[in-house]
XYZ file of C-alpha atoms in Angstrom:
611
model
C 60.348 -35.370 -9.818
C 64.063 -35.133 -10.630
C 64.977 -32.937 -13.565
C 66.504 -35.643 -15.787
C 66.771 -35.457 -19.546
C 65.057 -38.456 -21.089
C 66.022 -39.714 -24.495
C 62.985 -38.008 -25.986
C 63.938 -34.699 -24.401
C 67.503 -34.936 -25.691
C 66.153 -35.629 -29.142
C 63.887 -32.638 -28.802
C 66.770 -30.402 -27.869
C 68.704 -31.507 -30.933
C 65.899 -30.901 -33.417
C 66.214 -27.478 -35.019
C 63.079 -25.426 -35.605
C 62.252 -23.678 -38.845
C 65.188 -21.593 -40.093
C 63.149 -18.414 -40.552
C 60.208 -16.857 -38.734
C 56.698 -17.721 -39.882
C 53.377 -15.983 -39.222
C 49.736 -16.966 -39.553
C 46.636 -14.803 -39.119
C 43.337 -15.867 -37.553
C 40.581 -13.426 -38.484
C 37.071 -13.179 -37.092
C 34.293 -14.124 -39.546
C 32.536 -11.035 -40.850
C 35.083 -8.601 -39.458
C 36.535 -7.736 -36.106
C 39.913 -8.294 -34.488
C 42.624 -10.546 -35.883
C 45.209 -12.643 -34.056
C 48.653 -13.069 -35.586
C 50.554 -16.145 -34.434
C 54.309 -16.072 -34.983
C 56.992 -18.688 -34.609
C 60.373 -16.953 -34.545
C 63.767 -18.223 -35.667
C 64.271 -19.851 -32.269
C 60.986 -21.710 -32.455
C 59.368 -19.501 -29.781
C 55.665 -18.753 -30.359
C 53.909 -15.446 -29.792
C 50.562 -13.834 -30.536
C 49.561 -10.262 -31.306
C 46.129 -8.706 -31.822
C 45.023 -5.960 -34.186
C 41.710 -4.373 -35.065
C 41.078 -2.377 -38.227
C 44.819 -2.149 -38.788
C 45.580 -0.784 -35.299
C 47.629 -2.753 -32.777
C 45.701 -3.760 -29.664
C 48.254 -6.210 -28.247
C 51.943 -6.282 -29.156
C 53.616 -9.677 -29.824
C 53.218 -11.606 -26.589
C 54.921 -14.880 -25.617
C 53.148 -18.234 -25.553
C 53.934 -21.719 -24.341
C 54.057 -24.084 -21.371
C 56.810 -25.789 -19.441
C 56.128 -29.284 -18.167
C 58.223 -31.690 -16.151
C 58.834 -33.506 -19.425
C 59.748 -30.638 -21.778
C 60.201 -26.919 -22.282
C 57.451 -26.077 -24.770
C 58.220 -22.369 -24.985
C 61.092 -22.560 -27.509
C 62.640 -24.903 -30.036
C 59.191 -25.669 -31.459
C 58.292 -26.604 -35.013
C 54.912 -26.390 -36.705
C 53.890 -29.875 -37.851
C 50.228 -29.270 -38.599
C 47.519 -26.633 -38.851
C 43.764 -26.841 -39.292
C 40.905 -24.339 -39.218
C 37.152 -24.376 -38.794
C 34.195 -22.091 -38.084
C 32.548 -22.602 -34.682
C 28.880 -21.566 -34.483
C 26.933 -22.053 -31.259
C 23.475 -21.087 -30.048
C 22.742 -21.418 -26.367
C 20.678 -19.980 -23.543
C 21.677 -18.933 -20.044
C 19.777 -18.459 -16.798
C 21.460 -15.128 -15.976
C 23.654 -12.497 -17.568
C 23.477 -9.626 -20.023
C 21.035 -11.510 -22.233
C 19.504 -14.937 -21.958
C 19.721 -16.017 -25.608
C 23.165 -16.124 -27.173
C 24.786 -16.890 -30.508
C 28.512 -16.951 -31.149
C 30.457 -17.284 -34.394
C 34.203 -17.820 -34.219
C 37.068 -18.780 -36.490
C 39.282 -21.415 -34.889
C 42.799 -22.376 -35.918
C 44.733 -25.218 -34.325
C 48.536 -25.156 -34.494
C 50.302 -28.429 -33.794
C 53.701 -27.586 -32.340
C 56.296 -30.219 -31.549
C 59.675 -30.502 -29.958
C 61.081 -33.959 -30.371
C 58.492 -36.385 -29.067
C 56.669 -33.663 -27.115
C 53.607 -31.963 -28.543
C 51.751 -28.752 -27.725
C 48.577 -27.749 -29.546
C 47.834 -24.031 -29.591
C 44.142 -23.347 -30.289
C 43.259 -19.778 -31.286
C 39.769 -18.369 -31.794
C 38.722 -15.008 -33.214
C 35.239 -13.478 -32.854
C 33.810 -10.079 -33.655
C 34.463 -8.953 -30.075
C 37.829 -10.516 -29.294
C 40.318 -13.347 -29.575
C 41.308 -16.155 -27.245
C 43.757 -19.019 -27.055
C 44.381 -22.116 -25.013
C 46.816 -25.025 -24.911
C 46.204 -28.754 -25.242
C 48.626 -31.477 -24.187
C 48.350 -35.239 -24.683
C 49.122 -37.921 -22.137
C 50.013 -37.370 -18.496
C 52.442 -35.069 -16.732
C 52.591 -31.829 -14.796
C 52.741 -28.181 -15.849
C 55.419 -26.265 -13.947
C 55.200 -22.924 -15.741
C 53.289 -20.900 -18.300
C 55.004 -18.418 -20.599
C 51.755 -16.644 -21.485
C 51.968 -12.882 -21.149
C 50.218 -9.816 -22.527
C 52.332 -7.041 -24.021
C 49.988 -4.080 -23.756
C 51.045 -1.175 -26.005
C 52.985 1.541 -24.208
C 51.036 4.591 -23.066
C 47.823 2.614 -22.483
C 45.506 3.692 -19.676
C 44.695 0.851 -17.269
C 41.893 0.045 -14.817
C 43.243 -2.596 -12.466
C 42.639 -4.201 -9.080
C 45.472 -5.600 -7.015
C 45.397 -9.364 -6.730
C 43.697 -10.897 -3.692
C 42.671 -14.484 -3.137
C 39.018 -13.368 -2.859
C 39.144 -10.745 -5.646
C 37.919 -8.035 -3.244
C 40.229 -5.126 -4.087
C 38.960 -1.881 -5.678
C 39.614 -1.012 -9.315
C 41.900 1.971 -9.803
C 42.713 3.979 -12.916
C 46.404 4.162 -13.823
C 48.286 6.167 -16.410
C 51.557 4.649 -15.181
C 51.018 1.181 -13.720
C 53.332 0.238 -10.825
C 55.030 -3.148 -10.824
C 52.758 -5.441 -8.800
C 50.379 -8.382 -9.055
C 46.920 -7.719 -10.467
C 43.779 -9.733 -10.982
C 41.909 -10.615 -14.132
C 39.778 -9.083 -15.519
C 42.051 -6.171 -16.388
C 40.977 -3.297 -18.642
C 43.154 -1.104 -20.869
C 42.675 1.612 -23.440
C 45.175 1.072 -26.241
C 44.827 3.910 -28.740
C 41.209 4.131 -29.866
C 40.349 0.619 -28.707
C 39.695 -0.964 -25.331
C 41.187 -4.302 -24.324
C 39.882 -6.514 -21.528
C 42.062 -9.412 -20.379
C 40.068 -12.283 -18.899
C 39.862 -16.048 -18.576
C 37.248 -18.639 -19.502
C 36.606 -22.302 -18.671
C 38.742 -22.574 -15.537
C 38.034 -25.775 -13.624
C 39.787 -28.372 -11.501
C 41.910 -29.607 -14.389
C 44.144 -26.532 -14.024
C 44.914 -23.729 -11.583
C 44.090 -20.061 -11.175
C 46.051 -17.105 -12.582
C 47.197 -13.668 -11.608
C 48.897 -10.959 -13.664
C 52.447 -9.977 -12.741
C 53.229 -6.564 -14.224
C 56.712 -5.560 -15.331
C 57.055 -2.516 -17.582
C 54.341 -2.970 -20.265
C 54.070 -6.762 -19.985
C 51.567 -8.629 -17.845
C 52.725 -12.198 -17.301
C 50.465 -15.044 -16.221
C 51.564 -16.487 -12.873
C 49.912 -19.685 -11.702
C 48.509 -20.329 -8.226
C 50.100 -23.801 -8.018
C 53.778 -24.356 -8.766
C 52.938 -27.806 -10.119
C 49.738 -28.727 -11.970
C 49.421 -32.477 -12.589
C 47.228 -33.904 -15.328
C 46.308 -37.344 -16.653
C 44.522 -38.282 -19.849
C 45.597 -35.056 -21.529
C 45.202 -31.404 -20.550
C 43.043 -28.635 -21.965
C 43.904 -25.321 -20.283
C 41.499 -22.432 -19.720
C 41.125 -19.831 -22.450
C 43.215 -16.674 -22.247
C 40.705 -14.085 -23.459
C 41.301 -10.684 -25.056
C 38.049 -8.793 -25.615
C 38.537 -5.722 -27.764
C 36.667 -2.994 -29.607
C 35.011 0.262 -28.633
C 33.781 0.537 -25.062
C 30.245 -0.624 -25.894
C 31.546 -3.698 -27.742
C 33.749 -4.666 -24.805
C 31.113 -3.998 -22.150
C 28.315 -5.852 -23.946
C 30.507 -8.810 -24.996
C 29.646 -12.323 -23.836
C 32.873 -13.860 -25.179
C 33.870 -15.275 -21.780
C 30.604 -17.255 -21.711
C 30.802 -18.105 -25.425
C 34.109 -19.918 -24.876
C 32.926 -21.935 -21.880
C 31.673 -25.537 -22.073
C 27.960 -26.071 -22.569
C 25.481 -26.793 -19.795
C 25.973 -29.899 -17.698
C 22.385 -29.718 -16.427
C 19.883 -31.282 -18.823
C 16.828 -29.548 -17.328
C 17.521 -26.245 -15.526
C 13.837 -25.305 -15.290
C 14.112 -25.286 -11.476
C 16.675 -22.459 -11.657
C 14.761 -19.237 -11.057
C 16.703 -15.989 -10.688
C 15.216 -13.033 -8.871
C 15.469 -10.337 -6.233
C 16.555 -11.386 -2.745
C 15.778 -9.476 0.452
C 19.077 -9.752 2.327
C 19.111 -8.747 5.983
C 22.811 -8.887 6.954
C 23.564 -5.180 6.507
C 20.271 -4.400 8.233
C 21.313 -5.939 11.548
C 24.090 -8.487 11.263
C 24.235 -11.728 13.219
C 21.449 -10.939 15.751
C 18.914 -10.593 12.936
C 20.101 -13.864 11.368
C 19.549 -15.684 14.663
C 15.970 -14.508 15.159
C 13.055 -16.354 13.594
C 10.712 -13.474 14.384
C 12.965 -10.900 12.707
C 13.358 -13.113 9.666
C 9.578 -13.441 9.419
C 9.434 -9.640 9.165
C 11.665 -9.804 6.097
C 9.536 -12.569 4.600
C 6.438 -10.425 5.149
C 8.063 -7.456 3.397
C 9.201 -9.609 0.469
C 5.699 -11.047 0.128
C 4.114 -7.605 0.219
C 6.399 -6.379 -2.586
C 6.484 -9.499 -4.716
C 10.181 -10.237 -4.156
C 10.717 -13.983 -4.577
C 13.435 -14.704 -1.968
C 14.954 -13.888 1.412
C 18.469 -14.871 2.450
C 19.328 -15.838 6.029
C 23.034 -15.125 6.490
C 25.777 -16.067 8.958
C 24.768 -17.153 12.437
C 21.642 -19.176 11.885
C 23.355 -22.489 12.604
C 25.665 -21.376 15.396
C 25.071 -23.833 18.261
C 22.909 -22.021 20.897
C 24.374 -24.127 23.708
C 28.084 -24.277 22.914
C 28.290 -21.194 20.706
C 30.253 -23.230 18.187
C 30.156 -21.603 14.748
C 30.063 -24.718 12.616
C 27.587 -27.239 11.325
C 27.296 -30.067 13.856
C 25.190 -33.159 14.248
C 22.846 -31.041 16.394
C 22.180 -28.378 13.736
C 19.029 -30.044 12.435
C 17.716 -30.253 16.002
C 17.861 -26.609 17.006
C 17.457 -24.664 13.762
C 14.209 -22.919 12.912
C 14.940 -22.764 9.184
C 12.247 -25.373 8.330
C 9.693 -23.197 10.142
C 10.808 -20.145 8.177
C 10.628 -22.101 4.919
C 7.038 -23.113 5.703
C 6.193 -19.528 6.670
C 7.687 -18.235 3.428
C 6.067 -20.921 1.277
C 2.631 -19.904 2.544
C 3.386 -16.342 1.393
C 5.082 -17.129 -1.919
C 8.624 -16.384 -0.705
C 11.536 -18.819 -0.989
C 14.275 -19.062 1.628
C 18.023 -19.216 0.977
C 20.735 -19.835 3.552
C 24.362 -18.866 4.116
C 26.851 -21.709 4.684
C 30.516 -21.980 5.579
C 32.554 -23.598 2.822
C 34.531 -25.548 5.434
C 31.353 -27.316 6.605
C 30.821 -28.728 3.100
C 34.318 -29.680 1.999
C 33.928 -33.453 1.929
C 31.663 -35.595 -0.275
C 29.858 -37.122 2.697
C 29.131 -33.713 4.238
C 27.759 -32.389 0.965
C 25.540 -35.388 0.267
C 24.033 -35.393 3.762
C 23.772 -31.651 4.355
C 22.660 -30.521 0.890
C 20.109 -33.325 0.981
C 18.791 -32.047 4.309
C 18.499 -28.485 2.974
C 16.530 -29.741 -0.009
C 14.320 -31.752 2.325
C 13.584 -28.592 4.293
C 12.630 -26.804 1.060
C 15.547 -24.334 0.886
C 15.849 -22.837 -2.611
C 19.510 -21.926 -2.690
C 22.706 -21.443 -0.714
C 25.405 -18.850 -0.253
C 28.753 -20.613 0.219
C 31.426 -18.423 1.806
C 35.166 -18.178 2.636
C 36.428 -20.348 -0.237
C 39.382 -17.997 -0.812
C 41.502 -20.010 -3.240
C 42.070 -20.835 -6.886
C 44.399 -23.739 -6.194
C 43.740 -26.821 -8.295
C 42.513 -28.691 -5.224
C 39.946 -25.966 -4.458
C 38.836 -25.743 -8.082
C 38.143 -29.464 -7.964
C 36.002 -28.746 -4.900
C 33.974 -26.316 -7.037
C 33.505 -29.019 -9.701
C 32.280 -31.596 -7.181
C 30.167 -29.151 -5.180
C 28.431 -27.818 -8.288
C 27.446 -31.364 -9.226
C 26.151 -32.064 -5.705
C 24.188 -28.804 -5.607
C 22.601 -29.582 -8.965
C 21.654 -33.066 -7.761
C 19.739 -31.365 -4.922
C 18.298 -28.582 -7.078
C 19.936 -25.843 -5.046
C 20.911 -22.547 -6.636
C 24.209 -21.101 -5.431
C 25.879 -17.771 -4.710
C 29.628 -18.118 -4.090
C 31.267 -15.641 -1.688
C 34.905 -15.262 -0.719
C 35.354 -16.842 -4.117
C 36.850 -16.679 -7.541
C 35.009 -14.713 -10.247
C 32.789 -16.046 -13.062
C 34.734 -17.500 -15.978
C 31.864 -18.867 -18.025
C 30.615 -20.835 -15.025
C 26.930 -19.904 -15.459
C 26.872 -21.355 -18.971
C 28.336 -24.653 -17.760
C 26.465 -24.743 -14.444
C 23.208 -22.742 -14.851
C 22.422 -22.854 -11.125
C 25.359 -20.515 -10.367
C 23.326 -17.352 -10.019
C 26.024 -14.963 -8.884
C 29.458 -14.711 -7.284
C 31.093 -12.141 -5.075
C 34.717 -11.574 -6.103
C 34.201 -7.822 -5.800
C 35.019 -4.938 -3.490
C 31.358 -4.599 -2.639
C 28.853 -2.869 -0.395
C 29.855 -4.941 2.641
C 33.003 -2.820 2.836
C 32.404 -0.169 5.475
C 35.111 2.104 4.063
C 37.237 2.651 0.977
C 34.250 2.452 -1.355
C 34.342 5.177 -3.992
C 32.076 6.104 -6.855
C 35.081 5.881 -9.200
C 35.412 2.192 -8.261
C 31.674 1.681 -8.817
C 31.948 3.405 -12.185
C 34.692 0.970 -13.192
C 32.817 -2.227 -12.275
C 30.465 -2.443 -15.318
C 33.531 -2.520 -17.577
C 35.709 -4.828 -15.459
C 34.420 -7.256 -12.829
C 30.752 -7.230 -13.881
C 31.690 -7.487 -17.556
C 32.596 -11.162 -17.137
C 29.505 -12.337 -15.239
C 26.998 -11.913 -12.431
C 28.348 -9.931 -9.484
C 26.981 -9.958 -5.931
C 27.795 -6.377 -4.983
C 24.687 -6.256 -2.662
C 23.328 -2.770 -3.456
C 20.557 -0.754 -1.777
C 22.143 -0.311 1.661
C 20.400 3.053 1.993
C 20.784 2.950 5.780
C 24.602 3.046 5.646
C 25.961 6.553 6.041
C 29.373 5.442 4.773
C 28.210 4.622 1.246
C 29.595 7.000 -1.410
C 26.466 7.167 -3.565
C 23.442 9.424 -3.573
C 20.079 7.702 -3.162
C 19.377 7.836 -6.913
C 22.807 6.448 -7.755
C 22.316 3.632 -5.256
C 18.919 2.853 -6.794
C 20.492 2.793 -10.274
C 22.869 0.022 -9.175
C 19.936 -2.402 -9.466
C 20.296 -1.903 -13.235
C 23.966 -1.007 -13.582
C 25.092 -4.165 -11.749
C 23.910 -7.477 -13.183
C 23.319 -10.413 -10.846
C 21.087 -13.460 -11.318
C 20.272 -13.265 -7.618
C 20.216 -9.549 -6.851
C 20.767 -9.450 -3.085
C 19.327 -6.126 -1.948
C 20.818 -4.922 1.317
C 18.489 -2.241 2.654
C 16.793 -2.226 6.034
C 13.009 -2.354 6.077
C 12.840 1.142 7.564
C 15.181 2.492 4.876
C 13.008 1.097 2.106
C 9.801 2.371 3.680
C 11.301 5.844 3.996
C 11.885 5.859 0.210
C 8.592 4.999 -1.526
C 9.985 5.898 -4.941
C 12.813 3.413 -4.412
C 10.278 0.760 -3.398
C 8.223 1.526 -6.487
C 11.208 1.071 -8.783
C 12.609 -1.994 -7.040
C 9.234 -3.719 -7.146
C 9.400 -3.500 -10.958
C 13.071 -4.040 -11.816
C 13.886 -7.667 -12.739
C 17.093 -9.610 -12.132
C 17.386 -11.174 -15.601
C 17.600 -9.472 -18.966
C 16.832 -10.033 -22.637
C 19.242 -7.378 -23.875
C 21.922 -5.041 -22.527
C 23.261 -1.819 -24.046
C 25.876 0.651 -22.888
C 24.445 4.067 -23.761
C 27.392 6.149 -22.608
C 30.269 5.917 -20.211
C 33.900 6.255 -19.287
C 35.451 3.748 -16.867
C 35.743 5.193 -13.340
C 33.847 8.346 -14.396
C 30.273 7.492 -15.326
C 28.013 4.802 -16.765
C 24.593 4.902 -18.412
C 23.315 1.366 -19.031
C 20.027 0.188 -20.562
C 18.702 -3.339 -20.067
C 15.562 -4.757 -21.643
C 13.109 -7.137 -20.029
C 10.274 -8.076 -22.350
C 8.815 -4.889 -23.819
C 10.247 -2.487 -21.220
C 13.684 -0.955 -20.843
C 15.297 -0.170 -17.502
C 18.024 2.480 -17.489
C 20.574 3.066 -14.745
C 23.097 5.877 -14.538
C 25.808 6.694 -12.024
C 28.525 9.339 -11.956
C 31.679 9.885 -9.987
C 32.318 13.478 -8.990
C 30.456 16.693 -9.529
C 26.817 17.262 -10.391
C 26.155 17.458 -14.121
C 23.609 17.054 -16.881
C 23.730 13.685 -18.601
C 22.686 13.599 -22.240
C 21.202 10.125 -22.512
C 21.039 8.703 -26.057
C 17.517 7.458 -26.781
C 17.902 6.368 -30.404
C 17.560 2.721 -29.380
C 13.940 3.486 -28.448
C 12.121 3.297 -31.787
C 8.965 5.390 -31.865
C 7.476 7.295 -28.950
C 8.217 6.160 -25.390
C 7.272 7.209 -21.887
C 10.348 7.357 -19.659
C 9.874 7.610 -15.894
C 13.083 8.896 -14.321
C 13.796 8.709 -10.580
C 16.402 11.258 -9.443
C 17.619 12.943 -6.286
C 15.414 15.812 -5.172
C 15.746 18.360 -2.416
C 13.658 16.241 -0.044
C 14.494 12.774 -1.327
C 13.878 10.724 -4.448
C 11.487 12.200 -6.993
C 9.997 10.788 -10.187
C 9.779 12.688 -13.463
C 7.885 11.643 -16.604
C 9.208 12.353 -20.104
C 7.901 11.448 -23.536
C 10.802 10.893 -25.925
C 11.043 10.099 -29.594
C 14.562 9.394 -30.776
C 16.330 12.452 -29.425
C 18.563 12.494 -26.347
C 17.080 12.819 -22.883
C 18.744 15.401 -20.632
C 18.827 14.412 -16.947
C 20.329 16.560 -14.198
C 22.119 14.399 -11.612
C 23.580 15.307 -8.222
C 27.197 15.010 -7.140
C 28.075 11.291 -6.842
C 24.548 10.807 -8.145
C 22.646 9.178 -10.940
C 19.167 8.106 -11.918
C 17.020 5.012 -12.401
C 14.430 4.926 -15.181
C 11.771 2.733 -16.761
C 10.818 3.150 -20.430
C 7.616 1.780 -21.956
C 5.893 2.424 -25.272
C 3.750 5.535 -25.112
C 0.120 5.588 -26.091
C -2.487 8.331 -25.660
C -3.477 8.645 -22.025
C -0.528 6.624 -20.679
C 0.895 8.286 -17.559
C 2.953 5.513 -15.954
C 4.967 2.411 -16.862
C 3.893 0.633 -13.672
C 1.868 -2.546 -14.091
């Protein structure tokens, strides 16, 4: 489109904004952070965030530029309204299944001539967020949104990649570069997590461009068309002490409600995943896959996942879904074998084989006909508007066929599980598949960064890999530390069998939770996390660096409890039993180590939490 000034735009340029700056405050109901919206003497909007009188975010620019108007300056406030937003909802995965959110919302109607921009700001006890709304049709060509993090803040950041698979690194002095969201900072006594919610095919993906202390939103697409109005994703600022930030569900709270009326067919759980136990040859062998089904059945694990290679053409070697796939695959036989033993089968798929409506209708329908429970879609590698629209359409088609999904080579969760409950997990992480450059400091940053915003398919338990940075007990603890609606466990059968205490713990640990608490931690240094399932608590701990004694707060356990702790011993994993009542529990952990524990209410004669 040519950059021509229409009559409306000329009028807009000639209209003067308010002569003096004006500010408005949006405060969370019942206490918490406050957002201050300011319109300066030039009509340029900004937002800052404070908590208990301390600045968390300095004044940061707002606004959009469209092909029709520059809505970053010359604006006037022509209307303002406020309301309280209260929502109760349930999820199929995450830190807790039952949620309630209470937020104060203020809408600011900003105009420039005939052009209008609504700024919607929400404040909750655990953070603030804003988004933009535009009427009519047009195209966004720029976003002024930026985050002015207070100087001297410590940062935990990952460099931007299209698949979000870079490690998180701690910075005292952040170099100029592009970074991904989520991004974590410590500003004074408070933590600040920058994130996004409700991204879909109506908009485009972001990255953070750092310059000095400002982190500016850069958009994937240079031009983002819209018709029938535009509602952008939420720019989210979660803030508070480290426990408040880590336990927050604000990203989900801001997302649209479920688009599936009856998600009763969505059943999270542990998945026996064989890729790191043998790669493509194991995926191409029905007999080897039956061995994994047998192990899952023996241990009560509900699923196995057959990964890349199962539908490579045995004649031509072509690595794509063809018209012959249904003829030569043995997946239906494996599904029948698993069904007879109470184990569901999931399959890996190439995104490119399901990128048209006809392919999805036919091929997802065939998978459902076979009895496949879910799919792992890989190599998506984009947040362009066109690819985000593919997510929207694919999620609908998967739901129509009652197929759960794990996205790999993907974006990260941005409230997607609330809107589409069959999204069980997503990769978007520098995970266990990496054969090098994995560090325990990266792992100790993930609960506060990537995994904070939603289920994460890190694929733990690769005990057989000598390159992993964790001790056995630390690796076992990842089943609790890392939340994932489908927890794809990556060990070989021999590695599990060589570690009976790991088997014992993994047979009991669930993949969904009623409650999550951060007991202690420092990003990139250590984490102690407790998650409740029913009447039992599961505790995971992992450290980066030297051996030490962890003092584990146990005040959340009311009364007397039996705590079974699995730690590294001289000859392998060992289990210790403790009876605690309120006071801290001291646990000695190895270098790069940790522990995994189960807590159940004590009664006379009780010696184990196992059921």
